[in-house]
Amino acid sequence: MRTRRPFALTLAAALLGAVTLLTPSASASPANFPSHQGGCDPLTGAAEDCLLPFPNDWYTRPDSGTPTGRRVAFTPDMLPRGTASPVVDPTAWNRSDGFSPGSTLVVHVPGLDLTATGAAPLTDIGSSLDRDAPIVLLDTTTGERRPYWAESDANAKSQDRRALLIHPAKNFREGHHYAVALRDLKDAAGHRLPTPDAFAKVAGKKLPRHDTLAARQRQLQPTLRALRHHTKSSDLYLAWDFTVASSQNLTGDLFTIRDDAFRQLGSRSPGFAVTGVKDFTPEQDARIAREVTGTVTVPSYLSLPGGPPGSTLNRGRDGTPRRLPGNVQPAAFRCEIPRTAFTGQPSRPALYGHGLLGSANEVGAGNVKAMAAEHGFTFCAIDWIGMAQADIPVVLGALADLNRFPAVPERTEQGMLDAMFLGRALIHRDGLASDPAFRTEDGRPLIDTAHGLTYDGNSQGGILGGALVAASKDVRRGVLGVTGMNYGLLLNRSADFAPFQQVLDVAYPDRLRQQIVLALYQMVWDRGETNGYAQTLAGSGDRVLMHVAYGDHQVANAAADVEARTLGARLVTPALAPGRSPDRVPYWGIRRAGELPYDDGSAMVVWDSGTPTPPLTNTPPTEPEYGEDPHSDPRSTAAARQQKATFLRTGVVTDVCGGAPCRSLPTP
């Protein structure tokens, strides 16, 4: 929706009780895996900045039982505590066999001036691969360099606590090992910054065994050797390494509960109950003839019966999700059946994904009804638990206390399973189509179960939707509206995050520490959003169409570009009018779709409402300085809906803009 007033009012009410969320959470269970015993990385020389630089293999240990051969090994004293939170239990993080594939690299370099240094900015990502680039990201598994952009945290309150943020322009490859080199860094006067003493010793001659830096030197030697082909040792300011989590580790929880639930379901339809049917006259609603509400019965893998907000996945002794005997939950759904299904062909069934901390009721929004009526779709939605309206207090509490955060992505995984069960009920012959609520008075079906299931989601529904398409056994095509990934990159750049920032500021007043916290969130958030499933989706053969609103205030364009590069989505061109983009090479690294129609995979289309170009820093565009938010404009544009409908039906991306850049022209 163009206005966020209902959401803002709900959030404001929740913020009134935020003080209760800053109280310590209950003590968490002991870690399932041994943790690292080496303490904070001695390269930083500051205990208050433990975990920097991040991500960092210093905080992992060998583990032959994981696909990467490593396991994250945080200890409670390493993880940043909020002002009123207890010691953090690292169990959820220590299940990882590496770091997030979308990790923002966080490092503290006092006195750094990126302009004088010549580091690649967001507007010139290609220069990050220059031979003399001051920052080098090297995939030591393949020997290839990885593109990025670098920025100083624009939200820092003081220069001496300002983080250097290095964002991958395309996600790091899952399961691969990376080396990072910072070299020839300069201050604002153009003077070269001196190499920190600790790193100079580690990168120098072999240290005696009793030296406090000897262990760090031994651990870093392979990385320094790998970097010698790309940089001189004398140029280095700092170097370190990290391992990216494997695909099995990122997707394992969701795929485990999915496979177990569908194995139990077998060839049957999920159980369901219709609880409400509303028929509308044409005068009441010219587009939708019937609204159906009900519940689908879904096996629950959460730790508490019914899976209330705050519950996490129930796990066995080995950490694998396990269902408590007999634990099920009713997932409430709402479906909108278009008037055309009563007068013509049955409608196509599709799942709809709602927006930020919203509800299934968003399937009743005007632009969703328009899509249904114009193109013959019945859209059905559930509350995407974990990131639904009922979860707002949990999300606020998670921002104040890291111990609470795993409940957000783990409940979201159950929410994805709920959506998959609703989808199966939509296309099964004994499912919803067999109920009188989904039939005419003479018994004719209102939904067509013969042509499969598709997905359409907007905003949060776009951000989470890629994971659903990757995981679903029934969805093969999906539209990701005003989408992006990952949340760690998105939050600072979203106008929606401003009220949440208040809680984060109370819990973690230091902005440098906040960046570490955001990076830690992302490590576990990967299991519940597209960032952890993008490479699986890219290799699956399933297709998505990304619709992007240029200058979006809520979901940053930069995050959509990263997603497109990672998915291998082709850009429909011309994307923008000449001179509209501030980039040296607009949409660098995103391959072009060529002449339309395009029928060879996923694609991205940019819709332009004339909104000013968004900030080039990690700050959100806001009204009125950056114009009116175009976030809802693509879905409110008839041509965009036409393009979406054709793609959902056929997988083909067609030209609906007459060979010109697509303009958002919202219609009622």
XYZ file of C-alpha atoms in Angstrom:
668
model
C 0.000 0.000 0.000
C 1.184 3.505 -0.770
C 0.518 4.617 2.804
C 1.985 2.664 5.694
C -0.342 4.271 8.270
C -2.087 1.026 9.460
C 1.260 -0.696 9.893
C 2.748 2.360 11.590
C -0.133 2.537 14.068
C 0.237 -1.141 14.907
C 3.947 -0.733 15.360
C 3.546 2.388 17.475
C 1.316 0.447 19.850
C 3.910 -2.292 20.080
C 6.665 0.235 20.720
C 4.787 1.492 23.770
C 5.521 -1.852 25.369
C 9.072 -2.107 24.095
C 10.534 -1.472 27.512
C 9.267 -4.889 28.571
C 11.159 -6.410 25.674
C 14.428 -4.980 26.953
C 14.244 -7.137 30.055
C 16.477 -10.220 30.043
C 15.106 -13.261 28.279
C 14.977 -16.643 29.874
C 18.278 -18.483 29.992
C 18.848 -20.394 26.796
C 19.884 -24.024 26.641
C 23.609 -24.895 26.521
C 25.274 -24.996 23.128
C 25.106 -28.344 21.337
C 28.580 -28.011 19.876
C 31.981 -27.186 21.360
C 32.948 -23.547 20.903
C 36.147 -21.757 19.979
C 38.650 -21.328 22.798
C 40.973 -18.790 21.192
C 39.143 -15.619 22.222
C 38.710 -12.495 20.122
C 40.767 -12.025 16.994
C 44.068 -10.523 18.170
C 44.316 -8.565 14.901
C 41.748 -6.078 16.233
C 43.514 -5.461 19.536
C 40.232 -4.387 21.166
C 38.011 -6.666 23.246
C 35.044 -4.302 22.825
C 35.207 -4.947 19.076
C 35.328 -8.724 19.333
C 34.291 -10.417 16.061
C 35.934 -7.688 13.955
C 36.862 -8.062 11.199
C 33.711 -9.970 10.293
C 33.014 -12.576 8.932
C 36.156 -14.346 10.014
C 37.398 -17.945 10.102
C 39.213 -17.179 13.340
C 35.795 -17.824 14.863
C 35.392 -21.267 13.306
C 36.904 -24.642 14.090
C 37.591 -27.751 11.975
C 34.676 -30.178 11.727
C 34.900 -33.149 9.380
C 31.178 -33.723 9.743
C 30.126 -30.605 7.812
C 30.153 -30.030 4.032
C 32.642 -27.161 4.407
C 34.855 -28.960 6.922
C 34.362 -26.112 9.384
C 31.867 -24.996 11.996
C 31.209 -21.573 13.496
C 32.449 -21.618 17.083
C 31.358 -18.500 18.926
C 31.564 -18.380 22.690
C 29.053 -16.388 24.746
C 31.589 -13.714 25.633
C 32.261 -12.982 21.940
C 28.699 -12.022 21.037
C 27.568 -8.442 21.708
C 25.084 -8.036 24.543
C 22.331 -5.455 24.506
C 22.146 -2.897 27.293
C 19.569 -4.965 29.165
C 20.077 -8.445 27.717
C 21.827 -11.439 29.261
C 24.845 -13.266 27.914
C 24.046 -14.547 24.428
C 23.787 -18.285 23.830
C 25.631 -18.954 20.533
C 23.878 -22.269 19.774
C 21.829 -21.006 16.804
C 24.936 -19.493 15.186
C 27.148 -22.473 15.934
C 24.912 -24.724 13.844
C 26.411 -22.990 10.803
C 29.289 -24.448 8.821
C 30.243 -20.981 7.611
C 28.966 -17.444 7.257
C 26.156 -15.903 5.232
C 26.595 -15.923 1.429
C 25.379 -12.323 1.517
C 27.677 -11.264 4.350
C 28.515 -7.596 4.556
C 32.160 -7.438 5.568
C 32.506 -5.228 8.632
C 35.872 -3.811 9.674
C 37.059 -0.791 11.611
C 39.760 1.343 9.966
C 40.340 4.576 11.933
C 41.099 7.574 9.742
C 40.038 5.892 6.483
C 38.824 8.058 3.610
C 37.341 5.869 0.865
C 37.406 8.584 -1.784
C 41.103 9.279 -1.289
C 41.707 5.529 -1.176
C 39.871 4.968 -4.449
C 37.651 2.143 -3.200
C 34.831 1.003 -5.497
C 31.562 2.813 -4.658
C 28.023 1.612 -5.376
C 28.084 3.619 -8.621
C 31.191 1.872 -9.981
C 31.123 -1.773 -8.902
C 33.208 -2.812 -11.890
C 36.250 -0.988 -10.514
C 36.324 -3.416 -7.567
C 37.957 -5.907 -9.936
C 40.686 -3.508 -11.080
C 44.187 -4.861 -10.699
C 45.111 -2.099 -8.243
C 41.803 -1.973 -6.341
C 42.517 -1.228 -2.654
C 40.154 -3.993 -1.496
C 40.484 -7.519 -2.851
C 37.932 -10.289 -2.302
C 39.445 -13.550 -3.512
C 37.623 -16.858 -3.844
C 40.475 -19.166 -2.921
C 38.417 -22.185 -4.012
C 38.386 -21.014 -7.643
C 41.078 -18.317 -7.706
C 38.527 -15.736 -8.934
C 38.040 -12.255 -7.523
C 34.574 -11.250 -6.351
C 32.885 -7.892 -7.108
C 31.716 -5.599 -4.303
C 31.130 -2.008 -3.310
C 32.558 -0.312 -0.242
C 31.082 2.424 1.910
C 31.601 4.007 5.300
C 28.632 3.650 7.626
C 26.722 6.905 7.088
C 24.787 6.296 10.316
C 27.825 6.407 12.602
C 27.672 9.069 15.293
C 31.417 9.624 15.427
C 34.266 9.265 12.975
C 36.342 7.104 15.309
C 33.520 4.510 15.553
C 32.609 4.396 11.869
C 32.515 0.960 10.241
C 33.894 0.177 6.806
C 31.214 -1.900 5.059
C 32.097 -4.078 2.083
C 29.039 -5.507 0.312
C 29.241 -8.387 -2.184
C 27.665 -7.263 -5.455
C 26.767 -10.894 -6.057
C 26.449 -13.377 -3.215
C 29.516 -15.326 -2.228
C 29.435 -18.903 -3.432
C 28.076 -21.312 -0.908
C 30.686 -23.572 0.670
C 33.631 -21.582 -0.733
C 36.542 -20.024 1.134
C 37.444 -16.339 0.715
C 40.459 -14.174 1.431
C 40.120 -10.432 2.050
C 42.921 -7.916 1.564
C 42.894 -4.208 2.398
C 45.873 -2.403 0.896
C 47.253 1.046 0.367
C 44.497 2.690 2.420
C 44.575 6.482 2.754
C 43.268 9.237 5.004
C 41.495 12.398 3.805
C 44.831 14.109 3.122
C 45.921 11.252 0.879
C 48.448 9.903 3.379
C 48.803 6.150 3.541
C 47.477 4.606 6.749
C 50.117 2.670 8.697
C 49.671 -1.067 9.011
C 48.417 -2.037 12.498
C 51.207 -3.466 14.623
C 49.478 -6.791 15.293
C 48.892 -7.508 11.613
C 52.409 -6.368 10.690
C 53.793 -9.008 13.054
C 51.437 -11.718 11.805
C 52.281 -10.940 8.162
C 56.016 -10.742 8.896
C 58.662 -13.250 9.847
C 57.793 -16.475 11.597
C 56.993 -15.823 15.232
C 58.286 -17.969 18.068
C 55.759 -20.480 19.387
C 55.387 -18.665 22.709
C 54.390 -15.382 21.024
C 50.757 -14.444 21.640
C 50.266 -13.899 17.886
C 51.876 -17.166 16.778
C 48.601 -19.089 16.557
C 47.022 -16.299 14.519
C 50.000 -16.291 12.175
C 49.746 -20.039 11.578
C 46.029 -19.812 10.882
C 46.423 -16.931 8.410
C 49.446 -18.178 6.450
C 47.483 -20.052 3.727
C 45.392 -16.940 3.112
C 48.453 -14.705 2.849
C 50.000 -17.131 0.368
C 46.830 -17.106 -1.758
C 46.848 -13.306 -1.810
C 50.450 -13.024 -3.027
C 49.289 -13.461 -6.627
C 47.069 -10.402 -6.283
C 48.818 -8.002 -3.932
C 52.225 -7.239 -2.470
C 52.766 -7.995 1.209
C 54.256 -4.534 1.660
C 50.973 -2.931 0.522
C 48.749 -4.745 3.007
C 46.938 -2.915 5.753
C 44.973 -5.991 6.873
C 44.020 -9.440 5.595
C 41.791 -12.215 6.874
C 39.662 -15.091 5.614
C 36.227 -16.654 5.995
C 34.201 -19.642 4.820
C 30.681 -19.368 3.407
C 28.030 -21.730 4.707
C 27.098 -24.664 2.501
C 23.799 -25.004 0.678
C 22.959 -28.034 2.824
C 23.483 -25.999 5.981
C 21.489 -22.991 4.792
C 18.470 -24.914 3.521
C 18.690 -27.991 5.736
C 16.166 -27.030 8.405
C 13.394 -26.053 5.983
C 13.996 -28.932 3.606
C 14.009 -31.368 6.543
C 10.602 -30.274 7.828
C 9.255 -30.022 4.278
C 10.329 -33.541 3.356
C 9.095 -35.025 6.609
C 5.723 -33.270 6.404
C 5.076 -34.218 2.782
C 6.271 -37.775 3.370
C 3.600 -38.112 6.041
C 1.026 -36.451 3.787
C 1.738 -38.818 0.913
C -0.677 -38.540 -1.992
C -3.487 -37.072 0.136
C -4.693 -33.502 0.298
C -3.909 -31.586 3.476
C -6.850 -31.403 5.825
C -8.779 -28.159 5.708
C -11.907 -26.481 7.004
C -13.860 -23.650 5.397
C -14.944 -21.231 8.115
C -16.471 -18.414 6.117
C -17.914 -17.623 2.685
C -18.865 -14.122 1.540
C -20.551 -13.578 -1.808
C -20.516 -10.084 -3.307
C -22.878 -8.509 -5.785
C -21.313 -6.622 -8.715
C -22.339 -3.414 -6.986
C -20.443 -4.439 -3.837
C -17.339 -5.609 -5.721
C -17.051 -5.548 -9.491
C -13.951 -7.751 -9.468
C -14.289 -10.370 -6.711
C -17.421 -12.510 -6.459
C -16.515 -14.603 -3.432
C -14.176 -14.468 -0.452
C -13.449 -17.737 1.327
C -11.728 -18.077 4.685
C -10.664 -21.206 6.488
C -7.785 -23.202 7.898
C -5.374 -25.810 6.598
C -4.006 -28.362 9.065
C -0.197 -28.375 8.989
C 2.289 -30.508 10.957
C 4.045 -28.171 13.393
C 7.776 -28.465 14.004
C 7.816 -25.660 16.544
C 8.699 -26.129 20.176
C 5.287 -25.196 21.605
C 1.867 -26.608 20.718
C 0.250 -24.461 18.052
C 3.521 -22.599 17.413
C 2.757 -19.258 19.113
C 4.921 -16.165 18.454
C 8.357 -16.608 19.992
C 8.482 -20.369 19.544
C 11.472 -21.902 17.813
C 11.977 -25.165 15.949
C 11.908 -28.244 18.145
C 15.179 -30.107 17.665
C 16.537 -33.535 18.374
C 19.800 -34.204 20.185
C 21.712 -33.801 16.906
C 20.148 -30.372 16.281
C 17.875 -31.590 13.462
C 14.274 -30.285 13.525
C 11.885 -32.863 14.954
C 8.125 -32.782 15.249
C 6.652 -33.330 18.686
C 4.184 -36.239 18.516
C 0.798 -35.040 17.314
C 1.836 -31.393 17.078
C -0.214 -29.659 14.380
C -1.366 -26.123 13.807
C -4.281 -24.659 11.867
C -2.963 -22.169 9.305
C -5.669 -19.597 8.580
C -6.142 -18.695 4.921
C -8.127 -16.211 2.848
C -8.944 -16.636 -0.843
C -10.351 -14.147 -3.346
C -12.264 -15.737 -6.254
C -12.729 -13.424 -9.263
C -16.105 -12.827 -10.843
C -14.774 -14.190 -14.141
C -14.490 -17.695 -12.627
C -18.288 -17.799 -12.306
C -18.956 -16.671 -15.855
C -16.064 -18.179 -17.825
C -13.171 -20.552 -17.318
C -12.136 -21.646 -13.823
C -9.462 -19.408 -12.326
C -5.815 -20.299 -11.903
C -4.795 -20.964 -8.259
C -1.961 -18.849 -6.888
C -0.406 -18.152 -3.501
C -0.030 -14.529 -2.443
C 2.733 -13.277 -0.120
C 1.894 -10.298 2.084
C 4.047 -7.318 3.071
C 6.134 -6.418 6.099
C 4.722 -7.887 9.320
C 1.318 -7.983 7.660
C -1.413 -10.591 7.309
C -3.351 -12.767 4.901
C -5.934 -10.001 4.653
C -3.634 -8.127 2.273
C -4.854 -10.541 -0.416
C -7.925 -8.306 -0.399
C -5.966 -5.222 -1.482
C -7.217 -3.430 -4.576
C -4.217 -4.213 -6.774
C -4.415 -7.942 -5.908
C -8.124 -7.976 -6.720
C -7.378 -6.212 -9.994
C -4.798 -8.856 -10.917
C -7.282 -11.613 -10.057
C -10.139 -10.084 -12.038
C -8.157 -9.009 -15.098
C -6.291 -12.278 -15.536
C -8.364 -15.013 -13.943
C -6.444 -15.893 -10.794
C -7.738 -16.962 -7.401
C -5.194 -15.681 -4.904
C -4.983 -17.348 -1.507
C -2.832 -16.191 1.388
C -1.884 -17.169 4.909
C -0.305 -15.166 7.692
C 3.406 -15.722 7.037
C 4.160 -16.494 10.667
C 7.539 -15.369 11.919
C 7.129 -12.151 9.945
C 3.407 -11.541 10.418
C 1.495 -8.953 12.424
C 1.322 -11.188 15.499
C 5.127 -11.378 15.512
C 5.760 -7.643 15.927
C 6.495 -7.905 19.696
C 8.880 -10.810 19.050
C 10.710 -8.889 16.319
C 11.096 -5.888 18.624
C 12.380 -8.138 21.384
C 14.827 -9.766 18.978
C 16.269 -6.360 18.113
C 16.939 -5.809 21.803
C 18.318 -9.252 22.621
C 20.162 -11.592 20.248
C 18.921 -14.584 22.260
C 15.421 -13.921 20.949
C 16.310 -13.563 17.286
C 16.340 -17.243 16.154
C 12.577 -17.325 16.790
C 12.061 -14.990 13.811
C 13.549 -17.086 10.977
C 12.652 -20.434 12.549
C 8.975 -19.535 12.832
C 9.203 -18.139 9.285
C 10.317 -21.572 8.101
C 7.169 -23.056 9.619
C 5.262 -20.275 7.848
C 6.737 -21.438 4.543
C 5.587 -24.973 5.284
C 2.120 -23.587 6.037
C 2.116 -21.896 2.617
C 3.245 -25.097 0.898
C 0.408 -27.048 2.504
C -2.105 -24.394 1.451
C -0.679 -24.624 -2.064
C -1.055 -28.395 -2.148
C -4.657 -28.088 -0.950
C -5.300 -25.603 -3.768
C -4.251 -27.983 -6.552
C -5.235 -31.371 -5.115
C -8.415 -32.898 -6.553
C -9.613 -33.661 -3.020
C -8.510 -30.277 -1.717
C -10.204 -26.905 -1.710
C -11.651 -27.373 -5.198
C -13.794 -30.218 -3.867
C -15.526 -27.961 -1.350
C -18.802 -26.190 -2.249
C -17.158 -22.869 -1.342
C -14.939 -23.293 -4.412
C -17.743 -24.386 -6.747
C -20.724 -22.782 -8.406
C -24.254 -23.652 -7.341
C -24.439 -26.274 -10.098
C -21.168 -27.856 -8.920
C -18.762 -26.455 -11.500
C -15.233 -25.876 -10.043
C -14.090 -22.270 -9.681
C -10.374 -23.101 -9.621
C -8.456 -25.054 -12.245
C -6.260 -27.665 -10.562
C -4.850 -29.004 -13.839
C -2.333 -26.261 -14.627
C -0.307 -26.160 -11.432
C 0.371 -23.540 -8.781
C 2.116 -20.171 -9.001
C 3.195 -17.501 -6.527
C 2.946 -13.718 -6.421
C 4.309 -11.715 -3.496
C 5.108 -8.081 -2.850
C 7.595 -6.350 -0.558
C 8.212 -8.829 2.261
C 6.328 -11.316 0.103
C 8.950 -10.688 -2.583
C 11.867 -10.943 -0.150
C 10.668 -14.254 1.293
C 9.047 -15.517 -1.888
C 12.247 -16.670 -3.562
C 12.818 -19.087 -0.694
C 9.273 -20.430 -1.055
C 9.676 -20.984 -4.799
C 12.980 -22.765 -4.151
C 11.471 -24.989 -1.458
C 7.991 -25.720 -2.814
C 7.328 -28.999 -4.563
C 4.401 -27.420 -6.436
C 5.404 -23.847 -7.371
C 7.556 -23.592 -10.476
C 7.038 -19.907 -11.329
C 6.769 -16.900 -9.083
C 6.658 -13.123 -9.248
C 8.781 -11.311 -6.680
C 7.323 -7.820 -6.487
C 9.450 -4.886 -5.232
C 11.935 -7.451 -3.994
C 15.501 -7.614 -2.748
C 17.799 -9.552 -0.429
C 19.185 -9.690 2.225
C 17.717 -8.094 5.340
C 21.183 -7.257 6.694
C 21.718 -5.071 3.632
C 18.139 -3.805 3.455
C 17.455 -2.557 6.967
C 19.669 0.536 6.994
C 18.342 1.450 3.550
C 14.621 1.067 4.281
C 12.254 3.824 5.365
C 10.270 1.108 7.143
C 13.111 0.458 9.580
C 13.045 3.863 11.277
C 10.769 2.828 14.195
C 12.693 -0.411 14.714
C 15.910 1.615 14.788
C 14.685 3.193 18.033
C 14.776 -0.195 19.769
C 18.143 -1.071 18.262
C 19.598 2.261 19.400
C 18.516 1.646 22.995
C 19.913 -1.880 23.028
C 23.131 -1.169 21.096
C 23.922 2.581 21.253
C 27.261 2.139 19.478
C 26.691 2.138 15.709
C 29.838 0.112 14.996
C 28.526 -2.635 17.252
C 25.149 -2.381 15.527
C 26.746 -3.385 12.243
C 28.118 -6.524 13.886
C 24.649 -7.265 15.267
C 23.062 -6.872 11.810
C 25.633 -9.284 10.383
C 24.850 -11.788 13.138
C 21.127 -11.482 12.459
C 21.744 -12.331 8.812
C 23.593 -15.543 9.624
C 20.428 -17.084 11.067
C 17.985 -15.075 8.946
C 19.377 -16.860 5.873
C 17.385 -19.941 6.886
C 14.134 -17.986 6.540
C 14.585 -15.668 3.541
C 15.688 -15.808 -0.091
C 19.313 -14.925 0.664
C 19.923 -18.484 1.904
C 18.076 -20.089 -1.019
C 19.055 -17.921 -3.988
C 21.744 -20.222 -5.315
C 19.505 -23.247 -4.825
C 16.768 -21.429 -6.746
C 19.191 -20.411 -9.490
C 20.128 -24.047 -10.097
C 16.643 -25.512 -9.760
C 15.127 -24.679 -13.130
C 12.311 -22.760 -11.406
C 11.743 -19.222 -12.665
C 10.994 -15.904 -11.033
C 10.121 -12.523 -12.447
C 11.453 -9.644 -10.372
C 9.534 -6.366 -10.539
C 11.527 -3.453 -9.132
C 10.340 0.082 -8.372
C 13.116 2.526 -9.191
C 13.848 4.708 -6.166
C 11.863 2.413 -3.835
C 11.806 3.833 -0.302
C 11.172 0.514 1.400
C 13.177 -2.134 -0.466
C 16.495 -0.815 -1.729
C 17.296 -1.130 -5.433
C 20.841 -2.151 -4.532
C 19.472 -5.245 -2.798
C 17.403 -6.152 -5.860
C 20.481 -5.863 -8.062
C 22.415 -8.243 -5.795
C 19.525 -10.689 -6.004
C 19.385 -10.499 -9.797
C 23.130 -11.127 -10.141
C 22.947 -14.076 -7.752
C 19.903 -15.650 -9.402
C 21.273 -15.057 -12.878
C 18.075 -13.129 -13.690
C 18.280 -11.309 -17.016
C 17.579 -7.574 -17.166
C 14.834 -6.436 -19.512
C 16.186 -3.458 -21.448
C 16.021 -0.587 -21.902
C 15.654 -0.541 -18.101
C 15.826 3.228 -17.548
C 15.844 6.321 -19.698
C 19.341 7.544 -20.697
C 21.003 9.517 -17.908
C 18.546 8.316 -15.271
C 21.036 6.063 -13.489
C 23.986 7.583 -11.582
C 26.076 4.459 -12.197
C 29.117 4.446 -14.415
C 27.754 1.237 -15.960
C 24.050 0.934 -15.124
C 23.133 -2.515 -13.795
C 26.718 -3.682 -13.936
C 27.083 -7.453 -13.921
C 23.434 -8.228 -14.750
C 23.135 -9.901 -18.142
C 20.566 -8.555 -20.596
C 17.485 -10.487 -21.675
C 17.808 -9.300 -25.260
C 14.838 -9.054 -27.584
C 11.515 -9.928 -25.982
C 9.720 -12.255 -25.523
C 12.253 -13.863 -23.202
C 11.763 -17.544 -22.434
C 15.007 -18.773 -20.959
C 14.868 -18.275 -17.186
C 14.374 -15.643 -14.518
C 14.235 -11.937 -15.331
C 14.123 -8.475 -13.770
C 12.029 -5.550 -14.968
C 12.525 -2.030 -13.601
C 9.421 0.152 -13.284
C 10.036 3.896 -13.078
C 7.573 6.379 -11.550
C 9.928 9.338 -11.935
C 11.008 9.139 -8.286
C 14.416 10.692 -7.525
C 17.421 8.383 -7.472
C 17.791 6.896 -3.958
C 20.728 7.775 -1.680
C 24.062 6.227 -2.569
C 24.794 5.675 1.142
C 23.354 3.121 3.583
C 20.485 5.433 4.459
C 16.833 5.342 3.362
C 15.122 7.659 0.893
C 12.418 9.614 2.696
C 9.590 11.904 1.717
C 9.542 14.679 0.637
C 13.270 14.922 -0.166
C 13.194 11.808 -2.345
C 9.692 12.260 -3.670
C 6.679 10.060 -3.185
C 7.417 6.414 -2.429
C 6.893 4.307 -5.606
C 6.877 1.034 -3.651
C 3.337 0.007 -4.642
C 3.338 1.497 -8.152
C 4.371 -1.549 -10.239
C 1.584 -3.796 -8.910
C -0.852 -0.902 -9.382
C 0.065 -0.564 -13.067
C -2.123 -2.471 -15.532
C 0.770 -3.238 -17.910
C 2.829 -4.693 -15.073
C -0.071 -6.925 -14.069
C -0.369 -8.084 -17.673
C 3.313 -8.969 -17.752
C 3.046 -10.813 -14.431
C 0.013 -12.793 -15.548
C 1.636 -13.936 -18.787
C 4.741 -14.999 -16.909
C 2.793 -16.927 -14.275
C 0.820 -18.735 -16.954
C 3.655 -19.454 -19.413
C 7.044 -18.530 -17.942
C 7.545 -16.054 -20.790
C 8.488 -12.399 -20.216
C 6.719 -10.228 -22.771
C 7.140 -6.613 -23.825
C 4.358 -4.528 -22.303
C 6.200 -1.190 -22.585
C 6.497 -0.806 -26.361
C 10.258 -1.306 -26.428
C 10.800 1.672 -24.107
C 11.722 1.781 -20.396
C 8.747 0.686 -18.315
C 6.876 3.485 -16.580
C 4.630 2.904 -13.580
C 1.200 4.349 -14.301
C -0.943 3.353 -11.313
C -4.603 2.676 -11.982
C -7.408 2.254 -9.424
